[in-house]
């Protein structure tokens, strides 16, 4: 079982530690384990990954639980979004096997049953403040996708309402399509 660190850890120590591979995040100098995903979370993540791959494999890097180096409230922050996307031209040419060194263009957080929307919405706001361009909060139980963008109110999509975004040309999805593909409708 992974425990929260009792002493503060530096970004360099965190990135060099085995906890990075154990689904942990760095928050205010502490190592925080992510919530273990359940079946609906996993099915939703897999279905959304397929959509992102079909749209973006040729455009950039799609990450599955790929840590991102950011700053949150003046401190190093290394969140691990469930899915992420970053345009290829924004990544360093010499990128190795490391945490993403730039704010991603899209961070996706899928709500697990033991998580509250408000907590994930606050995390979405922190992502935006750290330079992430878009955050999708996906709720398998409510069958919604809420989009957070800078200088805009969050927008919740449900049913057959199509999510389109000029920042991601040609990426189009409805919650019904996503959750049907995940096997969570009907």
Coordinates of C-alpha atoms in Angstrom, one line a residue:
X1 CA 0.0 0.0 0.0
X2 CA 1.3 3.4 -0.9
X3 CA 1.2 6.1 1.8
X4 CA 1.4 9.8 1.6
X5 CA 4.9 11.0 2.3
X6 CA 5.4 12.3 5.9
X7 CA 8.1 14.7 4.8
X8 CA 8.2 17.1 1.9
X9 CA 9.7 15.8 -1.3
X10 CA 11.3 17.8 -4.1
X11 CA 10.3 17.7 -7.7
X12 CA 13.6 16.1 -8.6
X13 CA 13.3 13.4 -5.9
X14 CA 9.7 12.7 -6.9
X15 CA 10.5 12.3 -10.6
X16 CA 13.4 10.0 -9.7
X17 CA 11.3 7.9 -7.2
X18 CA 9.5 4.6 -8.0
X19 CA 6.2 6.3 -6.8
X20 CA 5.8 7.9 -10.2
X21 CA 5.2 4.5 -11.6
X22 CA 2.8 3.6 -8.8
X23 CA 0.1 6.1 -9.9
X24 CA 1.0 8.9 -7.5
X25 CA 0.9 12.6 -7.8
X26 CA 3.1 15.3 -6.3
X27 CA 0.9 17.9 -4.5
X28 CA 2.4 20.6 -2.3
X29 CA 5.5 18.5 -1.7
X30 CA 3.6 15.4 -0.7
X31 CA 3.3 12.1 -2.7
X32 CA -0.5 11.5 -3.0
X33 CA -1.8 8.1 -4.4
X34 CA -4.4 8.4 -7.1
X35 CA -7.7 6.6 -6.6
X36 CA -7.6 3.1 -8.0
X37 CA -10.0 3.0 -11.0
X38 CA -13.0 0.7 -11.1
X39 CA -14.6 -1.1 -14.0
X40 CA -16.8 1.9 -15.4
X41 CA -13.8 4.2 -15.1
X42 CA -11.6 1.7 -17.0
X43 CA -14.2 1.1 -19.7
X44 CA -14.7 4.9 -20.1
X45 CA -11.0 5.5 -20.3
X46 CA -10.5 2.8 -22.9
X47 CA -13.4 4.1 -25.1
X48 CA -12.2 7.7 -24.9
X49 CA -8.6 6.7 -25.7
X50 CA -9.9 5.1 -28.9
X51 CA -11.5 8.4 -29.9
X52 CA -8.4 10.4 -29.1
X53 CA -6.2 7.9 -31.0
X54 CA -8.4 8.0 -34.1
X55 CA -8.3 11.8 -34.1
X56 CA -4.9 12.7 -32.7
X57 CA -2.2 10.0 -33.2
X58 CA -0.8 12.0 -36.2
X59 CA -1.2 15.3 -34.4
X60 CA 0.6 14.8 -31.2
X61 CA 1.2 12.7 -28.1
X62 CA -1.6 10.9 -26.4
X63 CA -0.9 10.0 -22.8
X64 CA -2.5 7.4 -20.6
X65 CA -1.8 8.3 -17.0
X66 CA 1.3 10.3 -18.1
X67 CA 2.5 12.6 -15.4
X68 CA 2.7 16.3 -16.2
X69 CA 5.2 18.8 -14.6
X70 CA 3.3 21.9 -13.7
X71 CA 3.2 24.6 -11.0
X72 CA 0.2 24.9 -8.7
X73 CA -0.1 27.9 -6.3
X74 CA 3.6 28.6 -6.6
X75 CA 4.7 25.0 -5.9
X76 CA 5.8 22.1 -8.1
X77 CA 2.8 20.0 -9.0
X78 CA 2.9 16.7 -10.9
X79 CA -0.7 15.5 -11.6
X80 CA -1.4 12.3 -13.5
X81 CA -4.4 12.8 -15.7
X82 CA -6.3 9.7 -16.8
X83 CA -5.7 10.8 -20.4
X84 CA -3.9 13.7 -22.0
X85 CA -3.0 15.1 -25.4
X86 CA -0.3 17.5 -26.4
X87 CA 0.4 18.8 -29.9
X88 CA 3.7 17.4 -31.3
X89 CA 5.2 20.9 -32.0
X90 CA 5.0 21.8 -28.3
X91 CA 7.1 18.9 -27.2
X92 CA 10.9 19.0 -27.1
X93 CA 12.6 17.1 -29.9
X94 CA 14.7 15.2 -27.4
X95 CA 11.8 14.0 -25.1
X96 CA 12.7 10.8 -23.3
X97 CA 10.9 8.5 -21.0
X98 CA 9.9 11.2 -18.5
X99 CA 6.9 13.2 -17.2
X100 CA 5.5 15.6 -19.8
X101 CA 7.6 18.8 -19.4
X102 CA 5.0 21.2 -20.8
X103 CA 1.4 21.9 -19.9
X104 CA -0.7 19.5 -22.0
X105 CA -3.3 20.8 -24.4
X106 CA -6.0 18.4 -23.0
X107 CA -6.1 16.8 -19.6
X108 CA -8.9 14.3 -19.0
X109 CA -10.0 13.3 -15.5
X110 CA -12.6 10.5 -15.1
X111 CA -14.6 10.6 -11.9
X112 CA -14.5 7.5 -9.8
X113 CA -17.4 6.6 -7.5
X114 CA -15.5 7.7 -4.4
X115 CA -14.6 11.1 -5.9
X116 CA -16.8 14.3 -5.8
X117 CA -17.3 16.4 -8.8
X118 CA -16.4 19.5 -6.9
X119 CA -13.0 18.2 -6.0
X120 CA -12.3 17.3 -9.6
X121 CA -13.6 20.6 -10.8
X122 CA -11.2 22.4 -8.4
X123 CA -8.4 20.3 -9.9
X124 CA -9.6 21.3 -13.4
X125 CA -9.3 25.0 -12.4
X126 CA -5.8 24.3 -11.1
X127 CA -4.9 22.7 -14.5
X128 CA -6.1 25.8 -16.3
X129 CA -4.1 28.1 -14.0
X130 CA -1.0 26.0 -14.7
X131 CA -1.3 26.5 -18.5
X132 CA -3.3 23.4 -19.5
X133 CA -5.5 24.6 -22.4
X134 CA -8.6 22.3 -21.9
X135 CA -9.8 20.0 -19.2
X136 CA -12.5 17.4 -19.7
X137 CA -14.1 16.0 -16.5
X138 CA -15.9 12.8 -17.5
X139 CA -18.6 11.3 -15.2
X140 CA -19.5 7.7 -16.1
X141 CA -22.3 7.7 -13.6
X142 CA -24.0 10.9 -14.8
X143 CA -22.9 10.1 -18.4
X144 CA -21.6 13.7 -18.9
X145 CA -18.5 15.4 -20.1
X146 CA -17.8 18.8 -18.6
X147 CA -15.3 21.0 -20.5
X148 CA -13.2 23.6 -18.7
X149 CA -11.4 26.3 -20.7
X150 CA -9.6 29.5 -19.8
X151 CA -11.8 32.6 -19.4
X152 CA -15.0 30.6 -19.9
X153 CA -17.6 29.0 -17.7
X154 CA -17.5 25.2 -17.6
X155 CA -19.8 23.6 -20.2
X156 CA -21.5 20.2 -19.5
X157 CA -22.4 17.9 -22.4
X158 CA -24.9 15.1 -22.0
X159 CA -26.9 12.9 -24.3
X160 CA -26.5 13.7 -28.0
X161 CA -25.1 17.2 -27.5
X162 CA -21.9 17.3 -29.7
X163 CA -18.7 18.4 -28.1
X164 CA -16.7 20.4 -30.8
X165 CA -13.8 22.7 -30.0
X166 CA -11.9 24.9 -32.5
X167 CA -8.7 24.2 -30.6
X168 CA -9.1 20.5 -31.6
X169 CA -10.3 20.7 -35.2
X170 CA -12.1 17.6 -36.4
X171 CA -12.5 16.1 -32.9
X172 CA -16.2 15.6 -32.4
X173 CA -17.9 13.4 -29.8
X174 CA -21.2 13.1 -27.9
X175 CA -21.5 11.6 -24.4
X176 CA -23.9 9.0 -25.8
X177 CA -21.3 7.9 -28.4
X178 CA -18.6 7.7 -25.7
X179 CA -20.7 5.8 -23.1
X180 CA -22.2 3.5 -25.7
X181 CA -18.7 2.6 -27.0
X182 CA -17.8 2.0 -23.3
X183 CA -20.7 -0.3 -23.0
X184 CA -22.3 1.8 -20.3
X185 CA -25.6 2.8 -22.0
X186 CA -28.7 0.7 -22.2

